[in-house]
């Protein structure tokens, strides 16, 4: 920004514009959530809405699902290049190609250019997970898939609306490649959200003028960058190393893949170098670079924004540089399958936090239990129609951090706690399921002065026909997954354990990246989701908090004594303070 422009900046007006941009993205999100048909959108909130300028810089975005949100921008330069001489007011472009900036084939972006007085001034974007986009398997999740064409129809950028009118032949072709009718309706809702965003953005520009708007936007982005760099400059400079492991690639359930990161902190800048990460997998567990960078952004945001308010724009991550070696599981060679790549965010988050623990020990979180949401497909006999859905209710626990216990049943780290669970009754209405149990899992939290979050226990009956049950996560016990790491004396968390019970009395363990076909009607799925790691010595935990969790049924008396050194009377539920002090002294010695 020139000195002349800086002299004309009104900081109060800049704050007003930033708030209005944020309000527009929230309006977009509300419209999308309330008009969409899929529970993936209207219950789980698996989408994001955002505004980008004519240079593809992020102006603002809603904080729904970060792994999608921070994965929305990378596709824009490809779209701009493809349509640079063919963009008009009212156009709408759909995109999902992971080899041209997408983060997952089923995380589909709707991009609408915004014009003011015939000049391109920005883009409105809505991006979310669509239930089905063709491919060999409903929903796209199948560990037998080895290339991107098997997972979904590949859309490197396709104009579906031109000058405000649907291009009928293109529209029909696109939705002929989905098995689920609500996908078309969800895309209409996404377009509607972009229309709301366009209207809101133009209202701001019309009120303040394009020149004033752009100069103040530059100021807002520069201020966010300055704020971020000032935080990073307080971190201990140096180079740090962390690693974590993904277990199972869908082909070999016992194979481990290392995610290694070397982090360098220097003068307000952070570089994350993932050299040393294992090579790409033969199955569907590779992560496109757009998704990997989004996962890094999530971890970074957790560290720079602990309770502070920072605007969500391009300046937020200008101090962060990421490198993902070509041919690795974080940057696979074309045409590798990638649909479970989002779930590797859990692994990246743990590796990054383990690297940062020396530089910013007061802000890092212990390991989260890696999430493992199930996926279901089949025929609903009540409607004689196909169904497809996720089991977002299978929620693992967050790792603890200094001063705070981990959240219970928070689930996928890539969603940063923003992905909601389906309402059990609504799930039963929509799909052929019966929910018998949905509760916290006792003794699942990693111990510590601040304990990890508890996992969950879910038991559900599958009443559909021709059912398939799959999983797309990590941290499964019988595959030998490493337990979530604790920090500074905190204990490790626990792992996941999923079991299918069939009507004939037999049962089968389900892997973390598995697909079980022809599951009989009336089968039961039990899901034990693990808890996060603890922070600090468990012998320093407040005995009153230990007692409260014992009385709530979350913690057993045995674990309270063995791990926390807290003696609780089984009859009264009261803490024996004298016995506790004696026991803790013995354990410390």
XYZ file of C-alpha atoms in Angstrom:
589
model
C 0.000 0.000 0.000
C 1.385 3.430 -0.980
C 1.957 6.222 1.546
C -0.825 8.234 -0.119
C -3.256 5.359 0.352
C -2.187 4.894 3.967
C -2.859 8.575 4.684
C -6.411 8.158 3.421
C -7.192 5.158 5.618
C -9.797 5.474 8.345
C -9.107 2.660 10.871
C -12.680 2.816 12.182
C -14.066 2.424 8.656
C -11.652 -0.473 8.076
C -13.039 -2.205 11.160
C -16.590 -1.602 9.961
C -15.820 -3.052 6.519
C -14.135 -6.097 8.044
C -17.158 -6.726 10.267
C -19.540 -6.328 7.361
C -17.559 -8.784 5.244
C -17.694 -11.264 8.105
C -21.443 -10.724 8.446
C -21.919 -11.462 4.741
C -20.172 -14.828 5.048
C -22.286 -15.688 8.092
C -25.438 -14.808 6.143
C -24.243 -17.078 3.351
C -23.681 -19.910 5.815
C -27.103 -19.471 7.375
C -28.841 -19.551 3.994
C -26.928 -22.657 2.935
C -27.653 -24.496 6.159
C -31.358 -23.670 6.153
C -32.035 -24.365 2.462
C -29.930 -27.485 1.887
C -31.467 -30.955 1.864
C -28.571 -33.061 3.134
C -27.940 -33.618 6.876
C -24.249 -33.350 5.978
C -24.980 -29.635 5.470
C -27.984 -28.773 7.618
C -27.023 -30.847 10.683
C -23.287 -31.579 10.578
C -22.435 -28.227 8.959
C -19.824 -29.818 6.681
C -19.330 -26.726 4.496
C -17.807 -23.265 4.364
C -18.721 -19.931 2.810
C -16.285 -17.207 1.870
C -15.439 -14.010 -0.010
C -12.321 -13.556 -2.149
C -11.110 -10.497 -4.022
C -10.224 -10.115 -7.708
C -6.670 -11.274 -6.916
C -8.083 -14.449 -5.254
C -7.079 -13.202 -1.793
C -9.304 -14.318 1.067
C -11.319 -11.337 2.301
C -13.322 -13.249 4.928
C -14.878 -16.660 5.499
C -17.279 -18.370 7.861
C -15.781 -20.672 10.477
C -17.655 -23.873 9.729
C -15.324 -26.719 8.741
C -11.711 -25.448 8.520
C -10.343 -28.367 6.446
C -12.771 -27.273 3.716
C -12.585 -23.546 4.463
C -8.827 -23.241 4.137
C -9.065 -25.537 1.107
C -11.409 -23.241 -0.832
C -8.869 -20.708 -2.122
C -6.288 -22.958 -3.871
C -8.679 -23.775 -6.736
C -9.370 -20.125 -7.570
C -6.141 -19.424 -9.510
C -6.893 -22.454 -11.735
C -10.436 -21.224 -12.321
C -9.234 -17.699 -13.071
C -6.750 -19.019 -15.606
C -9.307 -21.271 -17.293
C -12.052 -18.633 -17.555
C -10.063 -15.382 -17.723
C -11.627 -14.322 -21.047
C -14.963 -16.002 -20.414
C -16.368 -14.562 -17.198
C -19.629 -12.635 -17.008
C -21.969 -11.347 -14.285
C -24.260 -14.171 -13.211
C -21.806 -16.980 -14.046
C -21.421 -19.935 -11.693
C -18.545 -22.423 -11.818
C -18.353 -25.803 -10.057
C -15.010 -27.421 -9.141
C -13.708 -30.485 -7.278
C -10.455 -31.552 -8.990
C -7.807 -32.393 -6.374
C -5.080 -32.037 -9.004
C -6.088 -28.437 -9.688
C -6.419 -27.057 -6.178
C -9.181 -29.203 -4.656
C -8.857 -30.793 -1.238
C -11.232 -33.756 -1.779
C -13.282 -34.994 -4.728
C -16.549 -34.817 -2.759
C -15.770 -31.414 -1.220
C -17.246 -29.455 -4.111
C -16.810 -25.722 -4.572
C -19.312 -23.334 -6.133
C -17.502 -20.194 -7.343
C -19.358 -17.069 -8.500
C -17.522 -14.047 -9.952
C -18.795 -10.667 -8.722
C -18.770 -7.631 -11.022
C -19.146 -3.954 -10.169
C -19.655 -1.626 -13.139
C -18.422 -4.382 -15.489
C -15.207 -4.898 -13.487
C -14.400 -8.147 -11.663
C -14.180 -7.203 -7.984
C -14.296 -10.554 -6.233
C -15.701 -14.023 -5.818
C -18.286 -15.576 -3.561
C -17.655 -19.207 -2.689
C -19.572 -21.984 -1.011
C -17.900 -25.342 -0.624
C -19.120 -28.498 1.047
C -19.300 -32.257 1.026
C -21.768 -33.677 -1.493
C -23.157 -37.128 -0.759
C -22.384 -38.762 -4.099
C -20.690 -37.763 -7.361
C -20.647 -40.992 -9.314
C -17.554 -43.154 -9.201
C -17.518 -46.891 -8.689
C -19.001 -46.889 -5.163
C -21.857 -44.850 -3.619
C -20.317 -41.958 -1.746
C -16.906 -42.629 -3.273
C -15.389 -44.363 -0.234
C -13.871 -47.729 -1.101
C -10.380 -48.902 -0.104
C -10.167 -50.861 -3.344
C -10.060 -47.610 -5.326
C -6.583 -46.816 -6.615
C -7.159 -43.797 -8.860
C -9.147 -40.564 -8.841
C -11.595 -41.619 -11.589
C -12.925 -44.459 -9.444
C -13.864 -42.054 -6.654
C -16.018 -39.474 -8.451
C -16.555 -37.508 -11.626
C -13.574 -35.168 -11.988
C -14.504 -31.490 -12.374
C -11.486 -29.212 -13.031
C -13.798 -26.208 -13.426
C -17.163 -26.352 -15.167
C -19.507 -23.440 -15.892
C -23.043 -24.527 -15.014
C -24.701 -21.094 -15.045
C -23.949 -18.412 -17.664
C -25.148 -14.832 -17.258
C -27.728 -15.960 -14.716
C -29.177 -18.824 -16.771
C -28.552 -22.526 -16.168
C -26.710 -24.239 -19.018
C -29.199 -27.066 -19.292
C -27.105 -29.702 -21.095
C -24.136 -29.202 -18.739
C -26.430 -29.217 -15.702
C -28.105 -32.463 -16.785
C -24.760 -34.107 -17.528
C -23.395 -33.198 -14.098
C -26.345 -34.525 -12.100
C -26.697 -37.614 -14.245
C -23.515 -38.659 -12.438
C -24.980 -38.899 -8.955
C -27.084 -41.596 -7.337
C -28.657 -39.300 -4.736
C -31.330 -36.770 -5.722
C -30.584 -34.336 -2.914
C -27.150 -33.564 -4.406
C -28.774 -31.399 -7.078
C -30.856 -29.601 -4.449
C -27.778 -29.019 -2.280
C -25.943 -27.443 -5.224
C -28.911 -25.097 -5.728
C -28.613 -24.127 -2.058
C -24.893 -23.478 -2.518
C -25.596 -21.241 -5.499
C -28.202 -19.419 -3.434
C -25.608 -18.803 -0.718
C -23.237 -17.351 -3.322
C -26.026 -15.069 -4.580
C -26.523 -13.780 -1.033
C -22.766 -13.202 -0.794
C -22.724 -11.322 -4.100
C -25.533 -9.044 -2.964
C -23.824 -8.342 0.363
C -20.423 -7.632 -1.196
C -21.889 -5.261 -3.784
C -23.808 -3.408 -1.076
C -20.522 -2.715 0.727
C -18.739 -1.569 -2.443
C -21.666 0.611 -3.534
C -21.795 2.314 -0.142
C -18.106 3.147 0.190
C -16.881 3.121 -3.403
C -14.534 0.638 -5.055
C -11.330 2.615 -4.485
C -12.072 3.147 -0.797
C -13.111 -0.466 -0.396
C -9.901 -1.809 -1.980
C -7.550 0.497 -0.065
C -9.215 -0.391 3.230
C -9.185 -4.109 2.344
C -5.422 -3.854 1.809
C -5.155 -2.186 5.209
C -7.240 -4.918 6.864
C -5.110 -7.703 5.379
C -1.861 -5.930 6.278
C -3.096 -5.354 9.838
C -3.967 -9.038 10.223
C -0.542 -10.032 8.904
C 1.161 -7.624 11.316
C -0.869 -8.945 14.241
C 0.019 -12.525 13.356
C 3.732 -11.836 12.942
C 3.872 -10.048 16.290
C 2.508 -13.178 17.948
C 4.978 -15.450 16.157
C 7.925 -13.199 17.127
C 7.207 -14.077 20.772
C 7.774 -17.767 20.070
C 11.131 -19.340 20.794
C 13.163 -19.216 17.544
C 14.745 -22.415 16.308
C 14.136 -25.610 14.399
C 11.923 -28.322 15.858
C 10.854 -31.805 14.804
C 7.643 -33.755 15.263
C 6.106 -36.898 13.845
C 2.955 -38.966 13.951
C 1.691 -42.070 12.171
C -1.219 -43.062 10.004
C -2.018 -46.771 10.244
C -3.620 -48.690 7.342
C -3.866 -47.477 3.769
C -6.994 -49.430 2.923
C -4.929 -52.042 1.114
C -2.696 -53.190 3.963
C -4.493 -52.632 7.318
C -1.293 -52.945 9.350
C 0.997 -50.693 7.314
C 2.187 -47.525 9.046
C 2.907 -44.237 7.280
C 4.994 -41.568 8.949
C 4.143 -37.886 8.764
C 7.307 -35.993 9.692
C 7.621 -32.227 9.997
C 10.562 -29.920 10.609
C 9.392 -26.515 11.813
C 11.599 -23.441 11.659
C 10.632 -20.282 13.548
C 12.520 -17.152 12.551
C 11.657 -13.436 12.793
C 7.889 -13.723 12.712
C 7.814 -16.458 10.097
C 7.146 -20.186 10.354
C 8.160 -22.809 7.806
C 6.732 -26.330 7.980
C 8.810 -28.764 5.920
C 7.356 -32.265 5.580
C 10.442 -33.803 3.970
C 10.779 -37.244 5.554
C 7.080 -38.024 5.236
C 6.439 -41.431 3.676
C 5.727 -41.903 -0.009
C 2.192 -42.017 -1.350
C -0.047 -44.983 -0.621
C -1.510 -47.379 -3.207
C -5.019 -46.881 -1.814
C -7.304 -43.915 -1.144
C -5.460 -42.445 1.849
C -3.362 -39.807 0.102
C -3.849 -36.109 0.868
C -3.784 -33.420 -1.830
C -1.576 -30.399 -1.048
C -4.633 -28.128 -0.702
C -5.891 -30.366 2.101
C -2.448 -30.669 3.691
C -1.999 -26.899 3.744
C -5.475 -26.516 5.238
C -4.524 -28.965 8.011
C -1.368 -26.947 8.726
C -3.482 -23.789 8.838
C -5.784 -25.367 11.433
C -2.878 -26.237 13.736
C -1.311 -22.815 13.167
C -4.557 -21.042 14.004
C -4.868 -23.012 17.259
C -1.464 -21.700 18.277
C -1.701 -18.042 17.205
C -5.296 -17.507 18.283
C -5.800 -18.897 21.802
C -8.763 -16.809 22.864
C -7.791 -13.789 20.712
C -9.892 -12.347 17.930
C -8.086 -12.179 14.594
C -9.805 -11.500 11.289
C -9.994 -14.474 8.941
C -8.381 -13.162 5.764
C -5.303 -13.554 3.576
C -3.051 -11.937 6.170
C -3.783 -14.641 8.719
C -1.422 -17.152 7.092
C 1.012 -14.874 5.273
C 3.667 -15.746 7.869
C 3.256 -19.492 7.247
C 5.103 -21.430 4.538
C 4.520 -25.135 3.903
C 6.417 -27.668 1.819
C 5.037 -31.098 0.900
C 7.413 -33.372 -1.057
C 6.067 -34.543 -4.401
C 5.099 -38.202 -4.436
C 4.437 -38.311 -0.679
C 1.111 -39.076 1.030
C 0.722 -35.286 1.374
C 1.313 -34.510 -2.306
C 0.665 -37.634 -4.415
C 1.375 -38.023 -8.085
C -1.563 -38.028 -10.491
C -3.869 -40.008 -10.658
C -3.630 -41.370 -7.090
C -6.837 -41.857 -5.096
C -7.269 -39.269 -2.334
C -10.796 -39.330 -0.910
C -9.732 -40.160 2.675
C -7.018 -37.504 2.576
C -8.975 -35.100 4.789
C -8.720 -37.567 7.674
C -4.911 -37.326 7.653
C -5.440 -33.879 9.193
C -5.544 -35.651 12.567
C -2.069 -37.051 11.946
C -0.657 -33.721 10.736
C -2.086 -31.923 13.746
C -0.380 -34.290 16.200
C 2.967 -34.101 14.368
C 2.836 -30.292 14.306
C 1.902 -30.013 17.981
C 4.698 -32.384 18.978
C 7.138 -30.166 17.073
C 5.843 -26.952 18.662
C 5.829 -28.257 22.247
C 9.263 -26.786 23.011
C 8.653 -23.471 21.273
C 5.175 -22.700 22.680
C 4.539 -25.196 25.510
C 1.664 -23.154 26.919
C -0.366 -23.295 23.688
C 0.100 -26.781 22.253
C -2.511 -29.481 22.699
C -1.821 -33.128 23.450
C -2.752 -35.717 20.838
C -6.394 -36.008 19.815
C -7.803 -39.488 19.372
C -7.907 -39.833 15.612
C -11.465 -39.695 14.352
C -12.999 -42.588 12.450
C -16.459 -41.710 11.104
C -18.379 -44.586 9.498
C -20.153 -44.345 6.152
C -23.310 -46.230 5.226
C -25.073 -46.967 1.945
C -27.794 -49.300 0.765
C -31.530 -49.311 0.084
C -34.112 -47.927 2.484
C -36.996 -50.448 2.404
C -39.428 -47.847 3.769
C -39.023 -45.751 0.607
C -37.461 -48.277 -1.759
C -34.799 -45.670 -2.467
C -31.002 -45.662 -2.107
C -29.550 -44.026 0.990
C -26.077 -42.763 1.841
C -24.935 -41.148 5.071
C -22.101 -40.589 7.528
C -21.966 -41.512 11.194
C -20.835 -38.150 12.532
C -22.060 -39.171 15.977
C -18.954 -41.374 16.427
C -16.901 -38.726 18.219
C -13.430 -39.081 19.710
C -11.849 -36.855 22.388
C -9.601 -33.805 22.075
C -6.150 -33.572 23.597
C -5.732 -31.404 26.702
C -3.808 -28.143 26.841
C -2.432 -25.998 29.632
C -5.271 -24.806 31.813
C -7.996 -26.782 30.056
C -9.281 -30.331 29.845
C -9.833 -31.651 26.339
C -13.362 -31.395 24.963
C -15.387 -34.583 25.183
C -16.671 -36.186 21.994
C -15.384 -33.414 19.752
C -14.413 -35.650 16.832
C -12.348 -34.804 13.766
C -9.411 -32.436 14.332
C -9.732 -31.216 10.745
C -13.078 -29.728 11.713
C -11.545 -28.125 14.839
C -14.626 -29.018 16.832
C -17.027 -27.282 14.437
C -18.664 -30.396 12.963
C -21.888 -31.173 14.765
C -23.393 -34.615 15.325
C -26.631 -35.637 13.677
C -29.716 -35.657 15.838
C -30.403 -39.383 16.484
C -34.132 -39.050 15.869
C -33.641 -37.133 12.618
C -31.125 -39.758 11.524
C -33.698 -42.504 12.158
C -36.309 -40.597 10.147
C -34.004 -40.055 7.194
C -32.230 -43.415 7.099
C -33.037 -47.039 8.067
C -31.262 -46.935 11.442
C -32.230 -47.460 15.062
C -30.034 -45.820 17.732
C -29.809 -47.840 20.943
C -26.953 -46.013 22.705
C -25.160 -42.686 22.350
C -23.065 -41.712 25.365
C -19.592 -40.835 26.641
C -17.150 -43.730 26.964
C -15.931 -44.140 30.589
C -12.187 -44.284 31.312
C -11.342 -43.246 27.742
C -9.628 -39.924 28.541
C -5.843 -39.638 28.843
C -4.927 -38.681 32.414
C -3.160 -35.485 33.408
C -3.356 -32.327 35.473
C -5.627 -31.448 32.581
C -7.176 -34.612 31.218
C -7.900 -35.413 27.604
C -11.435 -35.379 26.260
C -13.591 -38.484 26.649
C -14.597 -40.488 23.610
C -18.059 -41.848 22.867
C -19.926 -45.148 22.695
C -22.542 -45.616 19.966
C -24.663 -48.663 19.207
C -26.979 -48.644 16.198
C -29.051 -51.157 14.252
C -28.935 -51.130 10.455
C -32.372 -51.892 8.994
C -31.585 -51.201 5.342
C -31.128 -53.694 2.542
C -27.992 -54.327 0.439
C -26.053 -52.380 3.066
C -22.408 -51.433 2.961
C -20.592 -50.171 6.047
C -17.260 -48.428 5.695
C -14.857 -46.308 7.722
C -12.590 -43.416 6.794
C -10.350 -42.537 9.689
C -7.529 -43.801 11.846
C -6.629 -44.792 15.393
C -8.133 -48.281 15.302
C -7.062 -50.495 18.191
C -6.722 -53.857 16.481
C -4.632 -52.372 13.650
C -1.982 -51.356 16.178
C -2.553 -47.617 16.025
C -0.360 -45.554 18.314
C -2.241 -43.987 21.209
C -2.688 -40.183 21.263
C 0.414 -38.611 22.760
C 0.350 -36.882 26.144
C 2.414 -33.815 27.000
C 4.649 -32.882 29.943
C 3.796 -35.915 32.055
C 0.259 -36.339 30.791
C -0.891 -39.851 29.895
C -1.660 -41.154 26.430
C -5.237 -41.266 25.245
C -7.109 -44.330 24.026
C -7.878 -45.799 20.607
C -10.995 -46.747 18.634
C -12.677 -50.137 18.430
C -15.571 -50.844 16.031
C -17.475 -54.143 15.889
C -20.218 -55.353 13.523
C -22.644 -57.904 14.998
C -24.657 -59.965 12.489
C -28.121 -61.503 12.964
C -26.665 -65.034 12.979
C -24.682 -64.232 16.137
C -21.286 -63.799 14.470
C -19.278 -60.582 14.627
C -16.473 -58.815 12.790
C -14.023 -56.096 13.767
C -14.010 -53.134 11.406
C -10.765 -51.464 10.378
C -10.072 -47.742 10.150
C -10.223 -47.677 6.338
C -12.517 -50.578 5.678
C -15.567 -51.452 3.601
C -17.861 -54.325 4.528
C -20.288 -55.175 1.737
C -23.667 -56.952 1.941
C -24.199 -56.283 5.641
C -27.455 -58.118 6.488
C -30.559 -56.255 7.538
C -30.802 -56.176 11.333
C -27.043 -56.054 11.956
C -25.671 -53.933 14.810
C -22.659 -51.626 14.733
C -20.889 -50.830 18.017
C -18.440 -47.927 17.969
C -16.041 -47.276 20.845
C -14.301 -43.977 20.036
C -11.217 -43.181 22.100
C -10.167 -40.139 24.109
C -7.386 -37.561 23.828
C -4.034 -37.334 25.600
C -3.477 -35.532 28.893
C -1.325 -32.503 29.781
C 0.824 -32.394 32.913
C 1.221 -34.893 35.734
C -2.045 -36.565 36.802
C -0.837 -36.361 40.408
C -1.360 -32.592 40.189
C -5.013 -32.820 39.199
C -7.538 -31.344 41.610
C -8.999 -34.294 43.608
C -12.397 -32.560 43.532
C -12.469 -32.818 39.724
C -11.509 -36.481 39.933
C -14.357 -37.064 42.390
C -16.855 -35.274 40.129
C -15.987 -37.518 37.199
C -16.244 -40.656 39.338
C -19.702 -39.594 40.535
C -20.711 -38.820 36.935
C -19.763 -42.334 35.860
C -17.003 -41.126 33.535
C -14.071 -42.358 35.634
C -13.767 -45.598 37.565
C -12.682 -45.620 41.196
C -9.829 -47.951 40.214
C -8.433 -45.545 37.614
C -8.880 -42.616 39.999
C -6.603 -44.411 42.467
C -4.119 -46.007 40.071
C -3.588 -43.048 37.718
C -4.501 -39.957 39.735
C -3.589 -41.185 43.198
C -7.005 -40.148 44.514
C -8.621 -42.430 47.124
C -12.415 -42.395 46.866
C -14.742 -44.226 49.210
C -16.855 -46.594 47.102
C -19.838 -46.332 49.464
C -20.036 -42.541 49.832
C -18.181 -41.330 46.756
C -16.181 -38.930 48.927
C -12.449 -38.272 48.616
C -10.296 -39.473 51.504
C -7.881 -36.522 51.576
C -5.442 -38.107 54.033
C -5.221 -41.358 52.056
C -4.916 -39.359 48.826
C -1.981 -37.302 50.120
C -0.218 -40.450 51.280
C -0.877 -42.296 48.028
C 0.367 -39.410 45.871
C 3.577 -39.149 47.874
C 4.200 -42.858 47.324
C 3.494 -42.578 43.593
C 5.722 -39.509 43.233
C 8.562 -41.308 44.952
